[in-house]
PDB file of C-alpha atoms and ligand atoms in Angstrom:
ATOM      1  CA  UNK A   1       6.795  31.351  12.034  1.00  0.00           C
ATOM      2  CA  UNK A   2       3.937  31.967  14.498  1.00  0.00           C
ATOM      3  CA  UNK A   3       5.396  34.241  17.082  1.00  0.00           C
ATOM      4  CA  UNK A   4       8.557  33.335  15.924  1.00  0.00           C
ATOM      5  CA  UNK A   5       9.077  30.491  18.185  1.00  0.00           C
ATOM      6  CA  UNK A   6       8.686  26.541  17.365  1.00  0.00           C
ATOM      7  CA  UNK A   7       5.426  25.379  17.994  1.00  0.00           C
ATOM      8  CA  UNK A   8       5.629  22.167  20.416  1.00  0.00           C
ATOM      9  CA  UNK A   9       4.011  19.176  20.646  1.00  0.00           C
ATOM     10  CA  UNK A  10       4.101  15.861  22.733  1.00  0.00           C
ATOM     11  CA  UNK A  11       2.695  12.281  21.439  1.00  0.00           C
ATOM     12  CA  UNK A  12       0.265  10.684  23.376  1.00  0.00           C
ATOM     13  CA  UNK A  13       1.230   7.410  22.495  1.00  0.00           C
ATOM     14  CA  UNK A  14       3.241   6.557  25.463  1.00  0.00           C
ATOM     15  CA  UNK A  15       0.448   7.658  27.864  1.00  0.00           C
ATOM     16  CA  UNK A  16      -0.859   4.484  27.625  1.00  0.00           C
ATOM     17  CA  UNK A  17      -4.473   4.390  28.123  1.00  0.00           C
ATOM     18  CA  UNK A  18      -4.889   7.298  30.078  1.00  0.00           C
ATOM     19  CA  UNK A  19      -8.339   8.998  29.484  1.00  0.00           C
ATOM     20  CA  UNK A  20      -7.836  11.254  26.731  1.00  0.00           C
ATOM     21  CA  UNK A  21      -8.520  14.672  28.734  1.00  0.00           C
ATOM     22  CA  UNK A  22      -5.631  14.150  31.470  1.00  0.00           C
ATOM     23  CA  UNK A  23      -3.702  13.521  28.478  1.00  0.00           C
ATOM     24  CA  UNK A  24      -5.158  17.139  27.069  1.00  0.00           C
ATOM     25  CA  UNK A  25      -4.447  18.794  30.396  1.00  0.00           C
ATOM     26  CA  UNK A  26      -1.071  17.915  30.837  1.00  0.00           C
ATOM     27  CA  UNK A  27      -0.025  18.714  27.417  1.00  0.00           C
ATOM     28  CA  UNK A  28      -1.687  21.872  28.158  1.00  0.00           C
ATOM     29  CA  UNK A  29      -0.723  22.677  31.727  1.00  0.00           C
ATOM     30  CA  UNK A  30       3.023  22.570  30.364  1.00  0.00           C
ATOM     31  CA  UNK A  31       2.487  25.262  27.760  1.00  0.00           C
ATOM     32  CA  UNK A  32       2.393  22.677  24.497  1.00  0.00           C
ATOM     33  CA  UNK A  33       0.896  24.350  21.653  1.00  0.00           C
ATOM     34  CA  UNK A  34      -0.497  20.775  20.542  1.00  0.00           C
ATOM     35  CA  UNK A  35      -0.933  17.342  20.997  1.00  0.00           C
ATOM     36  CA  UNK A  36      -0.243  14.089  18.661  1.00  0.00           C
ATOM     37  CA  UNK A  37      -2.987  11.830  18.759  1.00  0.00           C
ATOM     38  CA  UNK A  38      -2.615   7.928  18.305  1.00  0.00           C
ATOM     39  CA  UNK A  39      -4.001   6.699  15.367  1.00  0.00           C
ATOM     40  CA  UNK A  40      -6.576   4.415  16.583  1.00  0.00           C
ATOM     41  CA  UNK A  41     -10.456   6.081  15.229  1.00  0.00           C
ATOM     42  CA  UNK A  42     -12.170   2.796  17.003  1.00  0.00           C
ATOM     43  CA  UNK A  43     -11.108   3.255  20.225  1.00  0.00           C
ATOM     44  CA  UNK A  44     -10.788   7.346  20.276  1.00  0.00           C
ATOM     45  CA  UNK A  45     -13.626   9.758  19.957  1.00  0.00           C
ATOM     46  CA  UNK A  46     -12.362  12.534  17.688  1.00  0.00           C
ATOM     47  CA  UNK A  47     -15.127  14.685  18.397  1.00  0.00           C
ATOM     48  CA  UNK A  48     -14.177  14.696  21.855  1.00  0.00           C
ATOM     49  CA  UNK A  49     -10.896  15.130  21.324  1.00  0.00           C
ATOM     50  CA  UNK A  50     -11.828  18.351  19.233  1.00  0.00           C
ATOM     51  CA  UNK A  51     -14.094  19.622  22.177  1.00  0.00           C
ATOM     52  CA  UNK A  52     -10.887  18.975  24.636  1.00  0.00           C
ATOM     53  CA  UNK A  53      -8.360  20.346  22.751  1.00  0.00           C
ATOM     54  CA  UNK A  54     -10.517  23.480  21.712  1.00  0.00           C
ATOM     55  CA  UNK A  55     -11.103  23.811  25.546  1.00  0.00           C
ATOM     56  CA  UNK A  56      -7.461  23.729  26.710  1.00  0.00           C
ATOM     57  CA  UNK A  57      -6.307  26.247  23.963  1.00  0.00           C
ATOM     58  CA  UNK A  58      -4.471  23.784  22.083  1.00  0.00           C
ATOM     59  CA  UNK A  59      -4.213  21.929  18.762  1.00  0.00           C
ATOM     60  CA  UNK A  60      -3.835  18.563  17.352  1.00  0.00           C
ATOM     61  CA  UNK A  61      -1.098  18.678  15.630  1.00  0.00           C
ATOM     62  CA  UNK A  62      -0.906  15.571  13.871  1.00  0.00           C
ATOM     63  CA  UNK A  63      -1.976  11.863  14.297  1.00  0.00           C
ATOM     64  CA  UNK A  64       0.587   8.883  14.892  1.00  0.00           C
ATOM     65  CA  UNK A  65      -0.383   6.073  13.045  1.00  0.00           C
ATOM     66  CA  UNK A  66      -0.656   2.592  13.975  1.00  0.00           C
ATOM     67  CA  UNK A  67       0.925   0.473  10.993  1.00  0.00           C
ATOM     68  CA  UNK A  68       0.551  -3.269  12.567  1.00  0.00           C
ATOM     69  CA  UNK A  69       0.949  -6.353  10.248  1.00  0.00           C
ATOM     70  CA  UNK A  70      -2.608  -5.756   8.564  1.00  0.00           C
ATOM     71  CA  UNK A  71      -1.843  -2.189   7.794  1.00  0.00           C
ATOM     72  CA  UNK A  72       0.496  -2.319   5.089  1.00  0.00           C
ATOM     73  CA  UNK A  73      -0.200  -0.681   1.984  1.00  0.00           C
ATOM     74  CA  UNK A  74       2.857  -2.725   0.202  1.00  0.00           C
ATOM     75  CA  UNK A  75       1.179  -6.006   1.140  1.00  0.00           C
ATOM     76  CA  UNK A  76       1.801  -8.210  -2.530  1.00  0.00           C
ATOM     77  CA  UNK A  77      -1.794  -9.510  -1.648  1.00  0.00           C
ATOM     78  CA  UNK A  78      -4.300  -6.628  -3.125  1.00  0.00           C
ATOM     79  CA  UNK A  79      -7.030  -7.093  -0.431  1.00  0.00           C
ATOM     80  CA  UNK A  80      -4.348  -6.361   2.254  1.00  0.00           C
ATOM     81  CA  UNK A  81      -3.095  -3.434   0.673  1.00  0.00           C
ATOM     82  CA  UNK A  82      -6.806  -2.454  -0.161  1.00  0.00           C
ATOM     83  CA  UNK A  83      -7.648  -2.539   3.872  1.00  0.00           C
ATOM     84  CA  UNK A  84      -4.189  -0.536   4.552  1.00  0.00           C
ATOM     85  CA  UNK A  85      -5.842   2.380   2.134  1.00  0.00           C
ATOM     86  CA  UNK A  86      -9.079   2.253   4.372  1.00  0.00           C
ATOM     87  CA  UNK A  87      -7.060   2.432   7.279  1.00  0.00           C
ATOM     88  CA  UNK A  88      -5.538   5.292   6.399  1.00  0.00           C
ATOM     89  CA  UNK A  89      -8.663   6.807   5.213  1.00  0.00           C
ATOM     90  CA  UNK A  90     -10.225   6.253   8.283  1.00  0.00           C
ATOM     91  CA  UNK A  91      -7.628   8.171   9.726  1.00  0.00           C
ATOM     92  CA  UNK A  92      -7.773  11.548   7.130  1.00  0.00           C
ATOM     93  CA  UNK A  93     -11.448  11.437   8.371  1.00  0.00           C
ATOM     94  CA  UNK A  94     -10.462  11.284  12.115  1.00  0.00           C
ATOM     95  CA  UNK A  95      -7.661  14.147  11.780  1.00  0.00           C
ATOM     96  CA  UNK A  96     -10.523  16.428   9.662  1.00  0.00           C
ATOM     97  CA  UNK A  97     -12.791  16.131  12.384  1.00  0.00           C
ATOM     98  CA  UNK A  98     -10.240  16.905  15.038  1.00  0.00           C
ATOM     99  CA  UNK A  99      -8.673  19.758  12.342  1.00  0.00           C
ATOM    100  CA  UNK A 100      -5.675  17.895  13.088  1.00  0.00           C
ATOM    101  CA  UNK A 101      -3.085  19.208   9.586  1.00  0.00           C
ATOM    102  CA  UNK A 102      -0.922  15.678   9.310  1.00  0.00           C
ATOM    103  CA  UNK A 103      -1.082  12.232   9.305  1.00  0.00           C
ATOM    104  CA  UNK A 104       1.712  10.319   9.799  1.00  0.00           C
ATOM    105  CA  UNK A 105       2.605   7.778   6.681  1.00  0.00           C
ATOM    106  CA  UNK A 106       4.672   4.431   6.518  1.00  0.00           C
ATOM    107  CA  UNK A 107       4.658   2.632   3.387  1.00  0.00           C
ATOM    108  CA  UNK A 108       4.521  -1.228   5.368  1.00  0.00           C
ATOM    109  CA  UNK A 109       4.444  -2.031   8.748  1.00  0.00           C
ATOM    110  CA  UNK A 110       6.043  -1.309  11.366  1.00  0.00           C
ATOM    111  CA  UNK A 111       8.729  -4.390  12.457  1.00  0.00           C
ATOM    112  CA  UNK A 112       8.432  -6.032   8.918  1.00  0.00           C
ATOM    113  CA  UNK A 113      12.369  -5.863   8.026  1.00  0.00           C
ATOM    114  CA  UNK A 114      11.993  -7.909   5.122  1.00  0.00           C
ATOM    115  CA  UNK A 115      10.164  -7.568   1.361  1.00  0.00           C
ATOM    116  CA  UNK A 116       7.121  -9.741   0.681  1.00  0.00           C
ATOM    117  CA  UNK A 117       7.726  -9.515  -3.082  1.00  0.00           C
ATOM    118  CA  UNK A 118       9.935  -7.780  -5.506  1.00  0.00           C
ATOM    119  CA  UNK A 119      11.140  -4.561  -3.952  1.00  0.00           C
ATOM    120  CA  UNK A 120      10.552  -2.628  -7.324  1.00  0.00           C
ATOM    121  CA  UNK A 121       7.124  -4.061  -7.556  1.00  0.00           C
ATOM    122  CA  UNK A 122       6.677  -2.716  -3.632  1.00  0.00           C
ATOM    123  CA  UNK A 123       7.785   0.883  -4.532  1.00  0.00           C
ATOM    124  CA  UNK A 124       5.167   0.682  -7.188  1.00  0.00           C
ATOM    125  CA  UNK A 125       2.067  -0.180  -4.567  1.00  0.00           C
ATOM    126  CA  UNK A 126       3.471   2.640  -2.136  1.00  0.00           C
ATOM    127  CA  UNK A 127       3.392   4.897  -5.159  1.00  0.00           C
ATOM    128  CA  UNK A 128       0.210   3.815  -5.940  1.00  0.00           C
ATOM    129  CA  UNK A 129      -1.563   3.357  -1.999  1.00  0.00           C
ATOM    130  CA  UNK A 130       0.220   6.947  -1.638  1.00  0.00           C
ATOM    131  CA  UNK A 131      -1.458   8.717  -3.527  1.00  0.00           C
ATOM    132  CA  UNK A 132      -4.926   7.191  -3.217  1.00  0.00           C
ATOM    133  CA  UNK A 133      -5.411   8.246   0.587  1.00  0.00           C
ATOM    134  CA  UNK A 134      -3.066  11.486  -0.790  1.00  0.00           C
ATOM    135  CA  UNK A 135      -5.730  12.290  -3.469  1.00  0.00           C
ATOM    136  CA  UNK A 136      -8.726  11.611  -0.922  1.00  0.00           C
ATOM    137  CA  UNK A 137      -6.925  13.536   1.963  1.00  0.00           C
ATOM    138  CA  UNK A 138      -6.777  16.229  -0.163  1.00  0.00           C
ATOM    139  CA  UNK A 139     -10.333  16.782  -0.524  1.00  0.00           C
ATOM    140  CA  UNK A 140     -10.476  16.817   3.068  1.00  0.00           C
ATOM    141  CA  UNK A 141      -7.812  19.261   3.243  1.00  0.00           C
ATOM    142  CA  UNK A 142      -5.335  17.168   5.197  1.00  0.00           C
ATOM    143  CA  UNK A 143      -1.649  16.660   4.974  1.00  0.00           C
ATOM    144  CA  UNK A 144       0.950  13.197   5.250  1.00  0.00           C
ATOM    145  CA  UNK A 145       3.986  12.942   6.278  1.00  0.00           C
ATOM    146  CA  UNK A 146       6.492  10.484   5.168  1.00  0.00           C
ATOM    147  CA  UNK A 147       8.181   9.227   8.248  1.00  0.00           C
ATOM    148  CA  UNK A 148      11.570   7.083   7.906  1.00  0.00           C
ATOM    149  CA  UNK A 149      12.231   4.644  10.183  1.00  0.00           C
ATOM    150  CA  UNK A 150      15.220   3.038  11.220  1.00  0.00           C
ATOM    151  CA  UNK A 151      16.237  -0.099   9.555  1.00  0.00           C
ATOM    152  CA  UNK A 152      15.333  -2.392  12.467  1.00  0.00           C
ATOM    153  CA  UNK A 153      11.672  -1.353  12.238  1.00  0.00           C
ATOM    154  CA  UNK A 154      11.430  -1.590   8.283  1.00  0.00           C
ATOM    155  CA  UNK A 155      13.354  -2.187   5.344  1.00  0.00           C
ATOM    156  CA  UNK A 156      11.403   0.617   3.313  1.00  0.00           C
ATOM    157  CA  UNK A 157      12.261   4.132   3.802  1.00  0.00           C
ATOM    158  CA  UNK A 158      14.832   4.728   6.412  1.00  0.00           C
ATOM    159  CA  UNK A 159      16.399   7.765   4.979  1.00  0.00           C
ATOM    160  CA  UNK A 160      14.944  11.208   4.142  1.00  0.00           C
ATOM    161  CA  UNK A 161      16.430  11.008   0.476  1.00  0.00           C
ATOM    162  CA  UNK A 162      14.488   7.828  -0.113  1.00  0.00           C
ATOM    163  CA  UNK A 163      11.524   9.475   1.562  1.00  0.00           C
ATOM    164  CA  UNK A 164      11.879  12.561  -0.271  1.00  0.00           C
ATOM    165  CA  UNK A 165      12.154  10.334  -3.719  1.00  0.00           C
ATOM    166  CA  UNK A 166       8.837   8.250  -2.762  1.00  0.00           C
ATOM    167  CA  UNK A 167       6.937  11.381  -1.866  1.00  0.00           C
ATOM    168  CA  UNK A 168       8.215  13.079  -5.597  1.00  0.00           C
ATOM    169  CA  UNK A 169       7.031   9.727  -7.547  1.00  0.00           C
ATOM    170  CA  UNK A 170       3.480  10.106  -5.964  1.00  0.00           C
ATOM    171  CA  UNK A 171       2.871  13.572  -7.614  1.00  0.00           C
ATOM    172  CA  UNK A 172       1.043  14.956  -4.864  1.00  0.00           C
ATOM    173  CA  UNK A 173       1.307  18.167  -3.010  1.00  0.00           C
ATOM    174  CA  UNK A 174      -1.012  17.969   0.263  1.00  0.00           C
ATOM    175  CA  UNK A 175       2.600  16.524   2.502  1.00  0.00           C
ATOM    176  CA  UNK A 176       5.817  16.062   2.015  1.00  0.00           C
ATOM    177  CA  UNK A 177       8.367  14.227   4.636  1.00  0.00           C
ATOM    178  CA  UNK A 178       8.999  13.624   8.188  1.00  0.00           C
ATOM    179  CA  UNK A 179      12.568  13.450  10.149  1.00  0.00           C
ATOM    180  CA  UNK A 180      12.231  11.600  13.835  1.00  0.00           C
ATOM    181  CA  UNK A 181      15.487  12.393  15.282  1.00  0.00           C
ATOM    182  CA  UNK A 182      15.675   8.543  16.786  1.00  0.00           C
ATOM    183  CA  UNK A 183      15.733   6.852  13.556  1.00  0.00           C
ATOM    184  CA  UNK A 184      17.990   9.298  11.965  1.00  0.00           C
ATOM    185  CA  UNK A 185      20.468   9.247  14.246  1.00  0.00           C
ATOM    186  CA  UNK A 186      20.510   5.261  13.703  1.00  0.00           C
ATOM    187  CA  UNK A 187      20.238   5.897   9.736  1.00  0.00           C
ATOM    188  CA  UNK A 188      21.652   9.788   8.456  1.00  0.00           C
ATOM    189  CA  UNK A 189      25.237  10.427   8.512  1.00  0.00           C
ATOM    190  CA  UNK A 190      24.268  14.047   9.404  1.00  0.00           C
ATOM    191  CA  UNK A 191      20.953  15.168  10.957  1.00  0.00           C
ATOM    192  CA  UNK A 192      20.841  18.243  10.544  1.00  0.00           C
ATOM    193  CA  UNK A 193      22.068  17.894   6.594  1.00  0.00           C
ATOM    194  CA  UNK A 194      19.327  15.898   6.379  1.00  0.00           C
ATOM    195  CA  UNK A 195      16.633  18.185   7.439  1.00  0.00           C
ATOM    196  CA  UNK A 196      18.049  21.251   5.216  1.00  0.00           C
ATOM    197  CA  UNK A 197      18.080  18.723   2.211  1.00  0.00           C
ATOM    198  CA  UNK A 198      14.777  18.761   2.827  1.00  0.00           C
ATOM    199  CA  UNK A 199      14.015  22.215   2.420  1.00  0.00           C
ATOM    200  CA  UNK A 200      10.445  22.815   1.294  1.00  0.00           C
ATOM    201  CA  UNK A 201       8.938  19.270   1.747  1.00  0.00           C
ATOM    202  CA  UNK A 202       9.528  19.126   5.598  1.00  0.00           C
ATOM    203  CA  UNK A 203       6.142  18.214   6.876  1.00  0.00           C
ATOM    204  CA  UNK A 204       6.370  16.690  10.464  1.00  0.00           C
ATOM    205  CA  UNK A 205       9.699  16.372  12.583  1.00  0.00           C
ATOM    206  CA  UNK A 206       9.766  13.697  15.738  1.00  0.00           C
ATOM    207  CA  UNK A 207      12.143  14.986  18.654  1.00  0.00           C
ATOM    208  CA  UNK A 208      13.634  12.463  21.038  1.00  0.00           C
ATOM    209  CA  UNK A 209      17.276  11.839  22.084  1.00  0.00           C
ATOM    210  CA  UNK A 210      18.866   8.780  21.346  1.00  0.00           C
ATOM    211  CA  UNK A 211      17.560   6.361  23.551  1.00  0.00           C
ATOM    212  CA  UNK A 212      14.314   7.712  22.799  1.00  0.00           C
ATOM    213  CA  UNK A 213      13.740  10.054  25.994  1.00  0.00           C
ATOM    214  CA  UNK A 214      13.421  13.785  26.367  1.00  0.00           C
ATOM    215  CA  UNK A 215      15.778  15.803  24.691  1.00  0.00           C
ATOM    216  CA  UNK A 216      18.730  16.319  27.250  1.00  0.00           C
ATOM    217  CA  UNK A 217      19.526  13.090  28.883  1.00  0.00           C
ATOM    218  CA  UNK A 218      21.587  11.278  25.822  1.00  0.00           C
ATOM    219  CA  UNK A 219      23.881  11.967  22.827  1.00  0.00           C
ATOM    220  CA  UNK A 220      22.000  13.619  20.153  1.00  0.00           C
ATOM    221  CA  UNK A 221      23.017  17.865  19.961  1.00  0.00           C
ATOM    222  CA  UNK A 222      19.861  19.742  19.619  1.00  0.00           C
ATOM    223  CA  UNK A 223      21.647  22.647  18.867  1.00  0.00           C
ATOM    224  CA  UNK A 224      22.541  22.321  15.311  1.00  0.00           C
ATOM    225  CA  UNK A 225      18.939  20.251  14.341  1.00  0.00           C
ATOM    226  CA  UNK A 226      17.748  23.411  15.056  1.00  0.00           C
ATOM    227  CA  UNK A 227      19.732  25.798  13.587  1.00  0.00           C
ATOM    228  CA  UNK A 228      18.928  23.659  10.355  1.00  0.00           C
ATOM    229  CA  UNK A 229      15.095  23.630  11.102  1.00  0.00           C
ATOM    230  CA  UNK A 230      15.731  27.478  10.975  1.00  0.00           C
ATOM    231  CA  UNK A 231      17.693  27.819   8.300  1.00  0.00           C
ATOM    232  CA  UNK A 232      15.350  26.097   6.181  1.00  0.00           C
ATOM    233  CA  UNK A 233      12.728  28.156   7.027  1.00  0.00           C
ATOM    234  CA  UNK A 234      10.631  25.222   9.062  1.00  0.00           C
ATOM    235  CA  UNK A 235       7.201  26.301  10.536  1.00  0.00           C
ATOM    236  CA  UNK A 236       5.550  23.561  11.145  1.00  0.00           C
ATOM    237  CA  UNK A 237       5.051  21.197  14.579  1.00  0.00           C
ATOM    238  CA  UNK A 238       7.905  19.642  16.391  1.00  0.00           C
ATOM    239  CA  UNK A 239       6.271  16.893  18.296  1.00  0.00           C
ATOM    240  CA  UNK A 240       8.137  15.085  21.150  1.00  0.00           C
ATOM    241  CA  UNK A 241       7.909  11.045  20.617  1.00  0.00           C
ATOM    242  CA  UNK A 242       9.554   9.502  23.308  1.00  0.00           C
ATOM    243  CA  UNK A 243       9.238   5.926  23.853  1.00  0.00           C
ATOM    244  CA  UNK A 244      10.650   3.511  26.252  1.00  0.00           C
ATOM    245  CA  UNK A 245      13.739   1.057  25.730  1.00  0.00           C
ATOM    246  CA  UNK A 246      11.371  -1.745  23.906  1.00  0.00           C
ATOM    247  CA  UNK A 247      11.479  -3.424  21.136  1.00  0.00           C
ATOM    248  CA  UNK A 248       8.103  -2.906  19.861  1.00  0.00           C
ATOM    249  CA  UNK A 249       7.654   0.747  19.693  1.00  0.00           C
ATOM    250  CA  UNK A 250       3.821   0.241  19.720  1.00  0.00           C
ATOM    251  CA  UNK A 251       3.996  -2.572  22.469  1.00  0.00           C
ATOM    252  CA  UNK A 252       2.296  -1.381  25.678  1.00  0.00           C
ATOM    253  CA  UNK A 253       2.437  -0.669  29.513  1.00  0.00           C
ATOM    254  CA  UNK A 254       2.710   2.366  31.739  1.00  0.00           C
ATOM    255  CA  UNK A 255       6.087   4.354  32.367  1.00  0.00           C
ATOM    256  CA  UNK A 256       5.639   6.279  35.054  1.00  0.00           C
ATOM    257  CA  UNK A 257       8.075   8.905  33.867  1.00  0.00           C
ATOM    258  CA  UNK A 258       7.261   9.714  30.569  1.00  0.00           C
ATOM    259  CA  UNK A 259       4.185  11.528  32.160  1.00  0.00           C
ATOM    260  CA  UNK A 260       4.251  14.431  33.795  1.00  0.00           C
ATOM    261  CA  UNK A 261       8.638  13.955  34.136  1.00  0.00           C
ATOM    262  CA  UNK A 262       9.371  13.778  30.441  1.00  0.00           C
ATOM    263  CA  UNK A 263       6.470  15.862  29.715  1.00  0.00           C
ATOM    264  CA  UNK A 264       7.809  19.097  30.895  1.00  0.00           C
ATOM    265  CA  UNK A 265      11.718  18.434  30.835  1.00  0.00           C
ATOM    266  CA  UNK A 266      11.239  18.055  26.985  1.00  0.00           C
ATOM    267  CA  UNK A 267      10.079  21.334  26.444  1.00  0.00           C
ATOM    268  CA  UNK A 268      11.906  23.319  29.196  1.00  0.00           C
ATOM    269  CA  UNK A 269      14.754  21.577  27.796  1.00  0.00           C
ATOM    270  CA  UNK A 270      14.008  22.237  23.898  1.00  0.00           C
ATOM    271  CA  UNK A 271      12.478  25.648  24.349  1.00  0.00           C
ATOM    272  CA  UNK A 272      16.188  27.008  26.137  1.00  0.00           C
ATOM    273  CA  UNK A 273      17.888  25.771  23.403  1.00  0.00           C
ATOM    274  CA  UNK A 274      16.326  27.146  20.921  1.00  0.00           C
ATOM    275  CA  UNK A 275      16.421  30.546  22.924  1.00  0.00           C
ATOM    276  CA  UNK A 276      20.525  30.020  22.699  1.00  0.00           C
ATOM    277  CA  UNK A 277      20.387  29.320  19.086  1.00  0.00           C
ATOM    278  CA  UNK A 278      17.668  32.469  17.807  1.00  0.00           C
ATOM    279  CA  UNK A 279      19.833  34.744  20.216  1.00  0.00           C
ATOM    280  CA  UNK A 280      23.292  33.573  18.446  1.00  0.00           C
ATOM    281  CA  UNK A 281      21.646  34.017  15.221  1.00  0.00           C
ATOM    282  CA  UNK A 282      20.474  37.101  16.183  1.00  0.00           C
ATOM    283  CA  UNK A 283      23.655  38.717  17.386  1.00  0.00           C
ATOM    284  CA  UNK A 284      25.233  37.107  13.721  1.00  0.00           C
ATOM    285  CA  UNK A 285      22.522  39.157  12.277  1.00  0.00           C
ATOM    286  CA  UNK A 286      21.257  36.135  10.756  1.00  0.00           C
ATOM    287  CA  UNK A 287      17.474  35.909  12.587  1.00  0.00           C
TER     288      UNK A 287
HETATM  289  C1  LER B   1       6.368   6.508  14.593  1.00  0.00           C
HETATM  290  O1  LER B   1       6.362   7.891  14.516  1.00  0.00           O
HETATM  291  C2  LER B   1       7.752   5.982  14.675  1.00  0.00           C
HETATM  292  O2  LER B   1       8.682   6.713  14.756  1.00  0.00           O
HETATM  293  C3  LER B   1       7.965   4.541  14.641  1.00  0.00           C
HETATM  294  O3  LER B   1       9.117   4.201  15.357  1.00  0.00           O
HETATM  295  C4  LER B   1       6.853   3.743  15.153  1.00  0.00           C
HETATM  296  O4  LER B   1       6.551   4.146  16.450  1.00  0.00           O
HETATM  297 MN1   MN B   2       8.431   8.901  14.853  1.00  0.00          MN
END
């Protein structure tokens, strides 16, 4: 692991609007290593975006997409699913030009909780709208990760085990899986068992407590998601998502303290625990 120390990251996503270099800055100012970028290649210049984050001494460590209603890439209807793919696309084009490593992947979009067709015919389109941005990603040598989500945001993939099955059927080896603490503590009987049986194909992990704020102010133990993320070896981003108490986790509006408040308190938070847990596992002789 790079200096042996996690390498943090915050998602831009709930800074609303904000003009993308006092997002870079803040990220920045509180010693992030990176920054998640939302998923949105009309609206943000990723060219900019490189020249910002290459400025600030930081990376982009991954791109949170935007799966809306016409961004499903399960939709029974093949033109739907065939403007999902672009989507995506579009997106492995914006992270190579940012040299952003990961995209984040839902098979159907986000808030549909029910099948449009026969859910064996469904797993067959993921397999198959997988790996067609998978194979084209490749080429542009970017990543996915295959995010769960909890089961009242989709009815497809809300476990790692199902994610980890999905990702094997596609056959491809430029990703592998992505744990967001939120949904699993909705959907995993054990977090951290989740994340070591994922050992290998751990490509993107989402931090946030369990009312989706920074690390430290609900139920969710850090301590042993982290000792997991170590014992497995894990040396990729861990990107803060936190989100306000809404339904929609994509619905908009400005809250005030999930700038500069969250911001910091999420990694000042994070970063001491993981200081306790490498020093215990140091003193067990187990670094
Ligand atoms: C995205 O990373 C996620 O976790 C979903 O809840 C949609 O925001
Ligand atoms: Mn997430």
């Amino acid at each position: 692991m790079a200096d042996d120390r996690f390498r943090y990251s915050y998602n831009s996503l709930v800074y609303y609007e904000e003009d993308t270099a006092t997002s870079v800055d803040r990220v920045a100012r509180f010693g992030y290593d990176a920054i998640e970028i939302v998923g949105e290649p009309s609206r943000i210049d990723a060219k900019q975006v490189a020249r910002l984050t290459k400025g600030a001494g930081i990376g982009v460590s991954s791109i949170c997409s935007i799966y809306t209603a016409d961004r499903d890439l399960v939709h029974p209807d093949p033109d739907s699913r065939r403007a999902a793919i672009r989507y995506v696309k579009d997106l492995v084009d914006f992270a190579a030009t940012m040299e952003c490593p990961t995209v984040v992947l839902h098979p159907t979009a986000n808030g549909k909780t029910q099948p449009l067709a026969d859910p064996a015919e469904e797993w067959k389109w993921a397999v198959e709208s997988i790996r067609t941005v998978g194979e084209y990603a490749a080429g542009r040598g970017v990543s996915f990760s295959l995010e769960a989500w909890n089961r009242y945001e989709t009815y497809f993939v809300n476990r790692l085990e199902q994610a980890r099955r999905l990702w094997k059927e596609t056959e491809l080896t430029n990703g592998g899986v992505q744990g967001d603490t939120f949904h699993m503590n909705i959907e995993e009987v054990s977090i951290p068992d989740a994340f070591r049986a994922s050992e290998g194909v751990l490509q993107h992990v989402h931090l946030a407590d369990a009312d989706r704020t920074a690390p430290g102010g609900a139920h969710i133990d850090f301590e042993p998601i982290l000792e997991a993320l170590l014992d497995i070896g894990y040396d990729k981003y861990v990107a803060f998502e936190l989100l306000p108490a809404m339904a929609d986790p994509f619905a908009s509006g400005r809250h005030e303290e999930f700038f500069d408040r969250y911001t910091e308190r999420a990694i000042r938070y994070l970063r001491a625990v993981e200081d306790q847990v490498r020093t215990r596992r140091e003193l067990a002789g187990r670094a």
